[in-house]
Tab-separated table of C-alpha atoms in Angstrom:
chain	number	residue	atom	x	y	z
K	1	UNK	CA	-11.224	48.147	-65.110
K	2	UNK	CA	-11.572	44.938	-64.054
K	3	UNK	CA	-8.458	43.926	-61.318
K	4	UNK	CA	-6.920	40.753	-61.276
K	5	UNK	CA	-6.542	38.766	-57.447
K	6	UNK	CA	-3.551	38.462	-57.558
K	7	UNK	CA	-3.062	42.255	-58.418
K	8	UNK	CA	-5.230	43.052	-55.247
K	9	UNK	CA	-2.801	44.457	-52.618
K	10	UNK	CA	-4.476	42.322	-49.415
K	11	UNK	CA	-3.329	39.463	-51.671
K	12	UNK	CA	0.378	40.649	-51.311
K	13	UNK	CA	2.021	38.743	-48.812
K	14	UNK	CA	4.791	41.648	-49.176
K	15	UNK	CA	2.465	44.840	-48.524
K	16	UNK	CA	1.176	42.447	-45.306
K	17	UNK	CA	4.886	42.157	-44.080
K	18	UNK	CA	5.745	45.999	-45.058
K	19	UNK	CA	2.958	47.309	-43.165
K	20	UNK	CA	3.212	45.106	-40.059
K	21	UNK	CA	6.679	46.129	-40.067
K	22	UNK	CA	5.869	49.900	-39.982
K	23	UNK	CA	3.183	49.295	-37.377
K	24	UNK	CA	5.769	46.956	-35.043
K	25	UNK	CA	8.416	50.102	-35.487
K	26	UNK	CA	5.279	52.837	-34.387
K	27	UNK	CA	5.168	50.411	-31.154
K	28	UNK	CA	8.431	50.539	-30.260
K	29	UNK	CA	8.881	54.234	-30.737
K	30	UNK	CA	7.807	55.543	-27.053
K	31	UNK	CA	10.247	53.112	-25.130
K	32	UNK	CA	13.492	54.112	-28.047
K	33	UNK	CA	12.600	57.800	-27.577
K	34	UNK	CA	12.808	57.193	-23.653
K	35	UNK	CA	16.368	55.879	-24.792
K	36	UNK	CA	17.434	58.432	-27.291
K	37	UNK	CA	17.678	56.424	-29.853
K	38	UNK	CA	16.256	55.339	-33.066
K	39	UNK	CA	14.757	51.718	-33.953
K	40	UNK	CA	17.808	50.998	-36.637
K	41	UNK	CA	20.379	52.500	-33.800
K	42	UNK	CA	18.417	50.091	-31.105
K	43	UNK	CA	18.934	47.204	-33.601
K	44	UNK	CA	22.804	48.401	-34.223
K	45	UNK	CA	23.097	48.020	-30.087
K	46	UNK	CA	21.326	44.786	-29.813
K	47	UNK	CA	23.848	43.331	-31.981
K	48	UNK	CA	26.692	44.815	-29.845
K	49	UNK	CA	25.138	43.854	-26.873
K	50	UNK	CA	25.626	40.309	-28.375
K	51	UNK	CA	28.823	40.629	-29.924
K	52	UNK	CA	30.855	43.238	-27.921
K	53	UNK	CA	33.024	44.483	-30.659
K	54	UNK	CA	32.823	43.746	-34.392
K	55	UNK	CA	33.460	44.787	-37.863
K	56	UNK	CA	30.741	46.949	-40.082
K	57	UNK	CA	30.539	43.965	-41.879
K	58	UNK	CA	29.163	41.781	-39.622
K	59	UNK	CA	26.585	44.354	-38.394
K	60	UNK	CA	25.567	44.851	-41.742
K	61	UNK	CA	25.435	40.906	-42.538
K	62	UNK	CA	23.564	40.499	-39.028
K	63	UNK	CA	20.989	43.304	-40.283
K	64	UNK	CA	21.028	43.067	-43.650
K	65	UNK	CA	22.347	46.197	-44.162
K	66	UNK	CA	24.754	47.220	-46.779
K	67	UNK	CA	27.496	49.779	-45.868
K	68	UNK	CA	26.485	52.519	-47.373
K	69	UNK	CA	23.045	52.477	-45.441
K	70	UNK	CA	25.029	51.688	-42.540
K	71	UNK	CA	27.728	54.033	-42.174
K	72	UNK	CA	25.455	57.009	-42.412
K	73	UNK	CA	23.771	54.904	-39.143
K	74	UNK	CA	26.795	54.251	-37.319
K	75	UNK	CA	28.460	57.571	-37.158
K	76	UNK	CA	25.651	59.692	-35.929
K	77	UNK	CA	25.429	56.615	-33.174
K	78	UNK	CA	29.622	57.770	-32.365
K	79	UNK	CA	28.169	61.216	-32.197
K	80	UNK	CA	25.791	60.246	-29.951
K	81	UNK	CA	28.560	58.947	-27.831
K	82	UNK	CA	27.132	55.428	-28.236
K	83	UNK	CA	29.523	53.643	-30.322
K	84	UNK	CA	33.450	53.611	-30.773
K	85	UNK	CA	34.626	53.339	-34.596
K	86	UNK	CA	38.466	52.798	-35.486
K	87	UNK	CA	40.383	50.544	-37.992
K	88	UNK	CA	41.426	47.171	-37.432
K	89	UNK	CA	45.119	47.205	-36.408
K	90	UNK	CA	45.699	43.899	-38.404
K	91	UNK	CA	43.578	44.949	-41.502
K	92	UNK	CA	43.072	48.615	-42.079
K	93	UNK	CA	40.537	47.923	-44.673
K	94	UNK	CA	38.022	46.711	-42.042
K	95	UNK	CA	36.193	49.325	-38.872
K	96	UNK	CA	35.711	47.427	-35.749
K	97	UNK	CA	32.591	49.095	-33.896
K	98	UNK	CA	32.239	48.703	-29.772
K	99	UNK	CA	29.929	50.371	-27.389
K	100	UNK	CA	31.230	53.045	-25.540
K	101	UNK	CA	29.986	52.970	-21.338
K	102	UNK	CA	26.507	54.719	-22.103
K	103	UNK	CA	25.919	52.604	-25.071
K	104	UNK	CA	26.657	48.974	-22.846
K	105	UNK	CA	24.324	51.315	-19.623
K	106	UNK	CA	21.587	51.494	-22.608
K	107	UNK	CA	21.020	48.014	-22.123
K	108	UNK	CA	19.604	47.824	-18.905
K	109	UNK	CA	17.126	50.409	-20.059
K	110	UNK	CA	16.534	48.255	-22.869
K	111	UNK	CA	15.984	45.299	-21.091
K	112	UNK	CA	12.048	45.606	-20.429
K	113	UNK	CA	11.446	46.231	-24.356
K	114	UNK	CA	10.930	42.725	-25.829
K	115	UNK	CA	8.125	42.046	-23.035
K	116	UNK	CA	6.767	44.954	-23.678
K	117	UNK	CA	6.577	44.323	-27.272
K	118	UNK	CA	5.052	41.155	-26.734
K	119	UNK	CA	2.203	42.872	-24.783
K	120	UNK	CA	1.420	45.798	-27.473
K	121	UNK	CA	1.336	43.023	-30.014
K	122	UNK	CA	-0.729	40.454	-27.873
K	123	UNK	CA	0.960	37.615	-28.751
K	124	UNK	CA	1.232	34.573	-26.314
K	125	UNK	CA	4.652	32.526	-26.058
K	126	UNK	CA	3.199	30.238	-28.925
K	127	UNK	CA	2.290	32.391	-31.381
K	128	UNK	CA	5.390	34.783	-31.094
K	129	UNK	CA	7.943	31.822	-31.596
K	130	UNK	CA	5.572	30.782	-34.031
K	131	UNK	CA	5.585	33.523	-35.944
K	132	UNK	CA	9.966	34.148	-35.219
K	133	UNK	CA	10.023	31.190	-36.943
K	134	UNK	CA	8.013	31.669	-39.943
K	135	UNK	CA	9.344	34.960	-40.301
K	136	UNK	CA	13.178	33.510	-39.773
K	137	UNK	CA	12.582	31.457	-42.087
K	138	UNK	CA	11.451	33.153	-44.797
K	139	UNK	CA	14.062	35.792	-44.133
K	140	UNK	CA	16.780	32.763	-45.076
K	141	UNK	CA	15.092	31.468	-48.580
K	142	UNK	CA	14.625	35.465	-50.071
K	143	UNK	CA	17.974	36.518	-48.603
K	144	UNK	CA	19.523	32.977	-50.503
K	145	UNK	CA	17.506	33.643	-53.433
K	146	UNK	CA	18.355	37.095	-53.665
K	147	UNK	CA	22.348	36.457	-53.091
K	148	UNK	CA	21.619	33.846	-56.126
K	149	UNK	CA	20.124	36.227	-58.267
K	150	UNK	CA	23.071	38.580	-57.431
K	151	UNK	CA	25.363	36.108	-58.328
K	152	UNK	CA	24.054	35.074	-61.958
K	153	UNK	CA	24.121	38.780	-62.924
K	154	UNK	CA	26.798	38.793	-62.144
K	155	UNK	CA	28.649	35.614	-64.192
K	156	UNK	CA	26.531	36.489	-67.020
């Protein structure tokens, strides 16, 4: 059978990103296990570490996570003892999410795990912000195409 190029999967730009991916995740596994915690919890905490306190909204919107995926996520986190959930006093429709004292202690552990990162991958200071911003900004154009696409099936 003869295989087109573009059928060939080195010539998929998506298998490239999906397997880095995987292989960036393998890397960080040995410093998140020294933590307790899982890469999607580690990304959950980053964005607390930010933020402080917010809805499950905005951690899904800041991950690109819907709810459903999310939830799951978040209370095996409050099991953990990690994370605080409870409803918004002014809007019981929404669940504001804040780190509990080992969750905000996590982050000082944390702290040496982007350098670190940046050593397994070999990357110098060019080529990682380089390559944030590539990645960034391809991130923006499929999330805005796909939010487009979800929007015409949705008026049609």
């Amino acid at each position: 059978m003869k295989i087109h190029e573009e059928l060939k999967l080195e010539n998929q730009l998506c298998f490239a990103i999906y397997a880095c991916s995987r292989e960036i995740t393998k890397l960080y596994q040995p410093y998140l296990d020294k933590l307790g915690v899982t890469y999607s919890q580690y990304l959950v905490l980053m964005v607390l570490w930010e933020r402080e306190e917010c809805t499950v909204k905005e951690i899904g919107d800041a991950l690109y996570l819907d709810s459903g995926t999310l939830t799951p996520l978040l209370k095996r986190m409050q099991t953990a003892g990690l994370i605080h959930r409870e409803r918004s006093v002014h809007d019981e429709r929404k669940v504001l999410v804040s780190l509990t004292e080992q969750g905000k202690m996590l982050h000082n552990e944390a702290i040496h795990i982007p350098n670190a990162m940046r050593n397994e991958t070999c990357l110098d200071d060019h080529q990682f912000r380089s390559l944030l911003d590539q990645f960034s900004g391809l991130l923006t154009q499929v999330h805005e195409n796909n939010v487009e696409e979800k929007h015409k099936k949705i008026n049609k």
